[in-house]
Amino acid sequence: MIPAGVNRVFFHFAPFFVMVIALSTFAVIPFGDALYLGDTVIPLQVADLNVGVLYILAMTSLSVYGIVLAGWASNNKYSFLGGIRSTSQMISYEINMGLAVLSLILAMGTVRMNEMVQAQGELLWGFLPAWGVVLQPVGFIIFIVALFAEVNRNPFDLPEAESELVTGYHTEYSSLKFALFYMAEYANMIVGAAITATLFFGGWQVPWLGTETLRANAGPLLTGSVALGVLLNVLFAAAAWRHYERFKGRLGDRREVEPMVLAVIFLLLAVGAALYLVLGRPWEIAPAAAAHFTTVAQTGAFVLKTVFFAWLFIWVRWTLPRFRYDQLMRLGWRFMLPLALLNFFVTAAVVLVVNM
């Protein structure tokens, strides 16, 4: 449905622009160290730019243009107000996010994403991973709050507050164009989770296990991982079967069978892992396979961290009510901005003293 009176060019262009920006941001995020195929080394990063973090800040700032265009081109006052809200919200919290990232750049001494992840593989005082959250705990809090506002997630989803603006900037959109706005929001959420994991929680680094350590101990680690997989699948199968026994005969439809099917699947997985443990002899892994195991372990660590922060976005949406707009602005300008400036100046002073 295309309402009368819209600017057709910008009305059609806005959702595609928002989606492209959301996906393009992922280009500089490293999701692993490197993949070794014979003599070929493939970095697990689409674009290793020497301005990686600045590219992310630039791309996240551009996303507001699609929202503003959608609000203005819709020829609807609710949509227009949603676009204006998004602009002021983006300006208010982009400054705080930039200051938090600059503090982290000062602490790490680089703006390249892969170098930041490599630096987080070191240990502080011999036991504590040098993650960004350890170096910049205040910066992390500022960053994660600003990130919620950047991606318009509850409690900062004022540009599309249904209690005030119908659905805000995408009120007049339907079908695929609405779906693009909807998917772009979740794409931004996943990209934001990946950025948080990369900057503040070690990215693809496995805690206390660097790349060389993973390769040197690939056999015992793979054996332990497979054995753990056997145990977990048996436990999941037992839990699913218990659920089946509990609800058998109470629902009266096919839902009663689903836990039993899950139990069978988990048991088959456990048997397969046990057979590999006995017949595959994972403790005798070859050097080439050890390199692949390292890649899988590091990529898996990155995915788990990203999934955790994506879950955090959803959990906060379930838990916290939406702010009023004056509360949103007050939090950004009167509390977070002074805190972000103080954190930046303290970090700069500490780095200056340490490097003297």
Short mmCIF file of C-alpha atoms in Angstrom, two decimals:
data_model
loop_
_atom_site.label_atom_id
_atom_site.label_comp_id
_atom_site.label_asym_id
_atom_site.label_seq_id
_atom_site.Cartn_x
_atom_site.Cartn_y
_atom_site.Cartn_z
CA MET A 1 0.00 0.00 0.00
CA ILE A 2 1.36 3.42 -0.99
CA PRO A 3 -0.62 6.32 0.52
CA ALA A 4 -1.51 9.37 -1.53
CA GLY A 5 0.74 12.40 -1.17
CA VAL A 6 4.00 10.58 -0.36
CA ASN A 7 7.32 11.42 -1.98
CA ARG A 8 7.56 8.19 -3.96
CA VAL A 9 11.34 8.28 -4.54
CA PHE A 10 12.33 8.68 -0.89
CA PHE A 11 9.40 6.57 0.33
CA HIS A 12 10.72 3.58 -1.65
CA PHE A 13 14.40 4.36 -1.02
CA ALA A 14 14.32 4.72 2.81
CA PRO A 15 13.76 1.06 3.90
CA PHE A 16 16.38 -0.26 1.49
CA PHE A 17 18.89 2.34 2.68
CA VAL A 18 18.32 1.40 6.34
CA MET A 19 18.79 -2.30 5.59
CA VAL A 20 21.96 -1.78 3.51
CA ILE A 21 23.56 0.34 6.24
CA ALA A 22 22.66 -2.25 8.88
CA LEU A 23 24.36 -5.05 6.94
CA SER A 24 27.36 -3.01 5.73
CA THR A 25 28.45 -2.27 9.29
CA PHE A 26 29.40 -5.93 9.80
CA ALA A 27 32.15 -5.67 7.17
CA VAL A 28 34.90 -4.59 9.59
CA ILE A 29 34.06 -6.96 12.46
CA PRO A 30 36.55 -9.88 12.69
CA PHE A 31 34.79 -13.14 13.56
CA GLY A 32 37.94 -15.29 13.76
CA ASP A 33 41.72 -15.14 13.50
CA ALA A 34 42.45 -16.82 10.15
CA LEU A 35 41.46 -19.87 8.13
CA TYR A 36 44.35 -22.01 6.85
CA LEU A 37 43.77 -23.93 3.62
CA GLY A 38 47.14 -25.44 2.72
CA ASP A 39 49.48 -22.52 2.07
CA THR A 40 46.59 -20.06 1.78
CA VAL A 41 45.73 -17.89 4.78
CA ILE A 42 42.27 -16.31 4.72
CA PRO A 43 41.61 -13.59 7.34
CA LEU A 44 38.15 -14.01 8.85
CA GLN A 45 37.21 -10.39 8.32
CA VAL A 46 35.59 -8.88 5.25
CA ALA A 47 37.53 -5.60 5.33
CA ASP A 48 40.48 -4.95 7.64
CA LEU A 49 40.32 -1.15 7.45
CA ASN A 50 42.86 0.96 9.28
CA VAL A 51 39.94 3.08 10.53
CA GLY A 52 37.74 0.15 11.56
CA VAL A 53 36.12 1.65 14.67
CA LEU A 54 35.61 5.02 12.96
CA TYR A 55 33.92 3.22 10.06
CA ILE A 56 31.44 1.69 12.52
CA LEU A 57 30.65 5.08 14.08
CA ALA A 58 30.20 6.61 10.62
CA MET A 59 27.88 3.84 9.39
CA THR A 60 25.72 3.87 12.52
CA SER A 61 25.34 7.64 12.12
CA LEU A 62 24.18 7.21 8.52
CA SER A 63 21.35 4.88 9.50
CA VAL A 64 19.33 7.81 10.86
CA TYR A 65 19.04 9.26 7.35
CA GLY A 66 16.82 6.37 6.25
CA ILE A 67 14.54 6.89 9.25
CA VAL A 68 14.31 10.65 8.65
CA LEU A 69 13.60 10.12 4.96
CA ALA A 70 10.88 7.59 5.82
CA GLY A 71 9.26 9.98 8.29
CA TRP A 72 9.36 12.97 5.95
CA ALA A 73 8.41 11.17 2.74
CA SER A 74 5.37 9.50 4.33
CA ASN A 75 3.46 12.82 4.50
CA ASN A 76 2.20 11.83 7.95
CA LYS A 77 2.62 13.84 11.14
CA TYR A 78 3.16 10.76 13.31
CA SER A 79 5.83 9.48 10.93
CA PHE A 80 7.46 12.90 10.78
CA LEU A 81 7.59 13.17 14.57
CA GLY A 82 9.16 9.71 14.71
CA GLY A 83 11.88 10.80 12.28
CA ILE A 84 12.59 13.97 14.28
CA ARG A 85 12.76 11.98 17.51
CA SER A 86 15.20 9.54 15.94
CA THR A 87 17.47 12.40 14.83
CA SER A 88 17.66 14.04 18.24
CA GLN A 89 18.08 10.65 19.94
CA MET A 90 20.90 9.70 17.56
CA ILE A 91 22.74 12.99 18.14
CA SER A 92 22.33 12.76 21.91
CA TYR A 93 23.68 9.24 22.28
CA GLU A 94 26.15 9.14 19.37
CA ILE A 95 28.31 11.65 21.25
CA ASN A 96 28.36 9.43 24.35
CA MET A 97 29.12 6.32 22.30
CA GLY A 98 31.93 8.12 20.48
CA LEU A 99 33.51 9.25 23.75
CA ALA A 100 33.31 5.70 25.16
CA VAL A 101 34.97 4.30 22.03
CA LEU A 102 37.64 7.03 22.07
CA SER A 103 38.46 6.11 25.67
CA LEU A 104 38.92 2.49 24.57
CA ILE A 105 41.09 3.60 21.64
CA LEU A 106 43.30 5.55 24.05
CA ALA A 107 43.64 2.49 26.28
CA MET A 108 44.49 0.11 23.41
CA GLY A 109 46.40 2.46 21.13
CA THR A 110 44.77 1.38 17.86
CA VAL A 111 41.59 1.86 15.84
CA ARG A 112 41.87 -1.38 13.82
CA MET A 113 39.33 -3.93 14.97
CA ASN A 114 41.56 -6.98 14.48
CA GLU A 115 44.43 -5.37 16.42
CA MET A 116 42.00 -4.59 19.24
CA VAL A 117 40.96 -8.24 19.40
CA GLN A 118 44.59 -9.40 19.28
CA ALA A 119 45.44 -7.06 22.18
CA GLN A 120 42.59 -8.52 24.25
CA GLY A 121 44.24 -11.95 24.04
CA GLU A 122 46.88 -10.85 26.56
CA LEU A 123 46.63 -11.34 30.33
CA LEU A 124 46.77 -8.64 32.98
CA TRP A 125 48.77 -9.62 36.08
CA GLY A 126 49.10 -13.10 34.61
CA PHE A 127 45.49 -14.23 35.08
CA LEU A 128 42.96 -11.57 33.98
CA PRO A 129 42.08 -11.29 30.25
CA ALA A 130 42.85 -7.80 28.97
CA TRP A 131 39.32 -7.34 27.62
CA GLY A 132 37.94 -3.89 26.91
CA VAL A 133 35.46 -4.20 29.77
CA VAL A 134 38.39 -4.67 32.18
CA LEU A 135 40.30 -1.69 30.77
CA GLN A 136 37.20 0.48 30.41
CA PRO A 137 34.37 -0.63 32.76
CA VAL A 138 32.75 2.82 32.80
CA GLY A 139 33.19 3.11 29.03
CA PHE A 140 31.42 -0.22 28.58
CA ILE A 141 28.39 0.92 30.60
CA ILE A 142 28.18 4.16 28.60
CA PHE A 143 28.61 2.26 25.33
CA ILE A 144 25.95 -0.37 26.00
CA VAL A 145 23.36 2.22 27.10
CA ALA A 146 24.12 4.39 24.06
CA LEU A 147 23.90 1.32 21.85
CA PHE A 148 20.35 0.61 23.05
CA ALA A 149 19.43 4.15 22.04
CA GLU A 150 21.26 3.87 18.71
CA VAL A 151 19.34 0.78 17.59
CA ASN A 152 15.99 2.10 18.92
CA ARG A 153 15.47 -0.83 21.26
CA ASN A 154 13.27 -0.68 24.33
CA PRO A 155 13.43 1.29 26.64
CA PHE A 156 14.73 3.76 24.02
CA ASP A 157 12.29 2.99 21.18
CA LEU A 158 10.75 6.48 21.24
CA PRO A 159 10.91 7.00 17.43
CA GLU A 160 8.30 4.24 17.03
CA ALA A 161 6.41 4.50 20.33
CA GLU A 162 3.02 2.99 19.54
CA SER A 163 1.38 4.62 22.56
CA GLU A 164 2.17 8.08 21.16
CA LEU A 165 3.04 7.85 17.45
CA VAL A 166 1.10 4.81 16.17
CA THR A 167 4.33 3.15 14.95
CA GLY A 168 6.34 6.29 14.24
CA TYR A 169 8.42 6.57 11.11
CA HIS A 170 7.10 3.36 9.50
CA THR A 171 3.40 4.01 10.16
CA GLU A 172 2.60 4.24 6.44
CA TYR A 173 4.71 1.25 5.39
CA SER A 174 3.41 -2.23 4.63
CA SER A 175 4.50 -5.48 3.00
CA LEU A 176 8.20 -5.87 2.14
CA LYS A 177 9.12 -2.26 2.94
CA PHE A 178 7.81 -2.66 6.48
CA ALA A 179 9.60 -6.02 6.67
CA LEU A 180 12.86 -4.32 5.68
CA PHE A 181 12.50 -1.81 8.52
CA TYR A 182 11.69 -4.65 10.90
CA MET A 183 14.62 -6.79 9.74
CA ALA A 184 16.96 -3.78 9.81
CA GLU A 185 16.14 -3.27 13.50
CA TYR A 186 17.13 -6.84 14.32
CA ALA A 187 20.14 -6.69 12.00
CA ASN A 188 21.27 -3.58 13.90
CA MET A 189 20.72 -5.46 17.16
CA ILE A 190 22.89 -8.38 16.05
CA VAL A 191 25.59 -6.07 14.66
CA GLY A 192 25.51 -4.08 17.91
CA ALA A 193 25.91 -7.31 19.89
CA ALA A 194 28.86 -8.31 17.68
CA ILE A 195 30.49 -4.88 18.10
CA THR A 196 30.09 -5.05 21.89
CA ALA A 197 31.61 -8.53 21.98
CA THR A 198 34.50 -7.39 19.76
CA LEU A 199 35.38 -4.15 21.52
CA PHE A 200 34.79 -5.09 25.15
CA PHE A 201 34.73 -8.89 25.51
CA GLY A 202 37.65 -10.18 23.47
CA GLY A 203 35.88 -10.81 20.16
CA TRP A 204 36.95 -14.22 18.85
CA GLN A 205 39.49 -14.72 21.64
CA VAL A 206 38.89 -17.78 23.81
CA PRO A 207 39.66 -16.74 27.42
CA TRP A 208 43.13 -17.90 28.57
CA LEU A 209 43.59 -19.86 25.32
CA GLY A 210 45.43 -17.95 22.61
CA THR A 211 45.81 -19.16 19.04
CA GLU A 212 49.10 -20.98 19.64
CA THR A 213 47.82 -22.54 22.87
CA LEU A 214 44.72 -23.84 21.08
CA ARG A 215 46.81 -25.40 18.33
CA ALA A 216 49.32 -26.97 20.69
CA ASN A 217 46.57 -28.51 22.86
CA ALA A 218 44.01 -29.22 20.13
CA GLY A 219 43.94 -32.97 20.88
CA PRO A 220 43.02 -32.79 24.59
CA LEU A 221 40.69 -29.84 24.01
CA LEU A 222 38.84 -31.60 21.18
CA THR A 223 38.55 -34.78 23.25
CA GLY A 224 37.18 -32.85 26.20
CA SER A 225 34.75 -30.93 23.97
CA VAL A 226 33.37 -34.14 22.43
CA ALA A 227 33.06 -35.78 25.87
CA LEU A 228 31.24 -32.69 27.15
CA GLY A 229 28.96 -32.87 24.11
CA VAL A 230 28.09 -36.48 24.95
CA LEU A 231 27.25 -35.54 28.54
CA LEU A 232 25.16 -32.49 27.61
CA ASN A 233 23.17 -34.36 24.96
CA VAL A 234 22.39 -37.14 27.45
CA LEU A 235 21.22 -34.55 29.99
CA PHE A 236 19.09 -32.76 27.38
CA ALA A 237 17.58 -36.08 26.30
CA ALA A 238 16.74 -36.93 29.92
CA ALA A 239 15.13 -33.51 30.45
CA ALA A 240 13.08 -33.84 27.23
CA TRP A 241 11.92 -37.34 28.19
CA ARG A 242 10.94 -36.12 31.65
CA HIS A 243 8.90 -33.36 30.02
CA TYR A 244 7.23 -35.96 27.80
CA GLU A 245 6.33 -38.15 30.77
CA ARG A 246 4.97 -35.16 32.66
CA PHE A 247 2.56 -33.98 29.95
CA LYS A 248 1.67 -37.35 28.37
CA GLY A 249 -2.10 -37.64 28.00
CA ARG A 250 -2.79 -34.10 29.25
CA LEU A 251 -2.72 -32.08 26.02
CA GLY A 252 -4.49 -34.46 23.68
CA ASP A 253 -2.66 -33.43 20.49
CA ARG A 254 0.69 -33.75 18.73
CA ARG A 255 2.42 -31.43 21.18
CA GLU A 256 2.75 -34.39 23.50
CA VAL A 257 5.06 -36.14 21.03
CA GLU A 258 7.46 -33.21 20.50
CA PRO A 259 9.51 -33.76 23.71
CA MET A 260 9.90 -37.44 22.83
CA VAL A 261 11.19 -36.54 19.35
CA LEU A 262 13.65 -34.10 20.94
CA ALA A 263 14.81 -36.80 23.35
CA VAL A 264 15.49 -39.17 20.44
CA ILE A 265 17.41 -36.47 18.55
CA PHE A 266 19.59 -35.67 21.58
CA LEU A 267 20.27 -39.36 22.13
CA LEU A 268 21.32 -39.81 18.51
CA LEU A 269 23.66 -36.85 18.82
CA ALA A 270 25.12 -38.31 22.01
CA VAL A 271 25.66 -41.69 20.32
CA GLY A 272 27.31 -40.04 17.32
CA ALA A 273 29.64 -38.03 19.53
CA ALA A 274 30.49 -41.13 21.57
CA LEU A 275 31.30 -43.11 18.41
CA TYR A 276 33.56 -40.32 17.21
CA LEU A 277 35.23 -40.25 20.62
CA VAL A 278 35.97 -43.99 20.42
CA LEU A 279 36.66 -44.48 16.70
CA GLY A 280 37.92 -41.05 15.64
CA ARG A 281 40.67 -40.84 18.28
CA PRO A 282 40.45 -37.01 18.53
CA TRP A 283 43.47 -36.86 20.85
CA GLU A 284 45.65 -37.81 17.85
CA ILE A 285 44.57 -34.83 15.75
CA ALA A 286 46.85 -33.83 12.83
CA PRO A 287 48.47 -30.35 12.71
CA ALA A 288 46.28 -29.23 9.79
CA ALA A 289 43.15 -30.38 11.61
CA ALA A 290 44.40 -28.64 14.77
CA ALA A 291 44.47 -25.35 12.83
CA HIS A 292 40.87 -25.94 11.70
CA PHE A 293 39.85 -26.81 15.27
CA THR A 294 41.37 -23.51 16.42
CA THR A 295 39.37 -21.61 13.80
CA VAL A 296 36.14 -23.34 14.80
CA ALA A 297 36.79 -22.72 18.51
CA GLN A 298 37.51 -19.02 17.99
CA THR A 299 34.54 -18.51 15.67
CA GLY A 300 32.35 -20.37 18.16
CA ALA A 301 33.55 -18.09 20.97
CA PHE A 302 32.64 -15.03 18.89
CA VAL A 303 29.18 -16.44 18.08
CA LEU A 304 28.47 -17.31 21.73
CA LYS A 305 29.40 -13.81 22.89
CA THR A 306 27.29 -12.24 20.15
CA VAL A 307 24.31 -14.46 21.01
CA PHE A 308 24.64 -13.51 24.68
CA PHE A 309 24.43 -9.78 23.94
CA ALA A 310 21.58 -10.33 21.48
CA TRP A 311 19.78 -12.14 24.33
CA LEU A 312 20.60 -9.16 26.58
CA PHE A 313 18.84 -6.82 24.13
CA ILE A 314 15.74 -9.04 24.20
CA TRP A 315 15.85 -9.48 27.97
CA VAL A 316 15.97 -5.70 28.54
CA ARG A 317 13.04 -5.29 26.15
CA TRP A 318 11.05 -7.78 28.24
CA THR A 319 12.01 -6.16 31.53
CA LEU A 320 12.15 -2.35 31.36
CA PRO A 321 9.29 0.01 30.47
CA ARG A 322 9.72 2.70 27.84
CA PHE A 323 11.17 6.02 28.99
CA ARG A 324 9.39 9.32 28.53
CA TYR A 325 11.10 11.51 25.96
CA ASP A 326 12.21 14.09 28.52
CA GLN A 327 13.73 11.28 30.61
CA LEU A 328 15.59 10.03 27.55
CA MET A 329 17.10 13.46 26.84
CA ARG A 330 17.91 14.10 30.49
CA LEU A 331 19.75 10.79 30.78
CA GLY A 332 21.77 11.47 27.64
CA TRP A 333 22.76 15.09 28.19
CA ARG A 334 22.75 15.66 31.95
CA PHE A 335 24.13 12.34 33.20
CA MET A 336 25.82 10.27 30.49
CA LEU A 337 27.64 13.09 28.67
CA PRO A 338 29.43 14.45 31.79
CA LEU A 339 30.27 10.86 32.81
CA ALA A 340 31.62 10.07 29.32
CA LEU A 341 33.75 13.25 29.30
CA LEU A 342 35.10 12.50 32.78
CA ASN A 343 35.94 8.93 31.76
CA PHE A 344 37.71 10.18 28.62
CA PHE A 345 39.85 12.73 30.48
CA VAL A 346 40.75 10.26 33.26
CA THR A 347 41.73 7.65 30.66
CA ALA A 348 43.87 10.20 28.79
CA ALA A 349 45.62 11.20 32.02
CA VAL A 350 46.30 7.57 33.00
CA VAL A 351 47.68 6.74 29.54
CA LEU A 352 49.89 9.85 29.65
CA VAL A 353 51.29 8.92 33.06
CA VAL A 354 51.89 5.28 32.08
CA ASN A 355 53.69 6.21 28.85
CA MET A 356 55.92 8.89 30.39
#
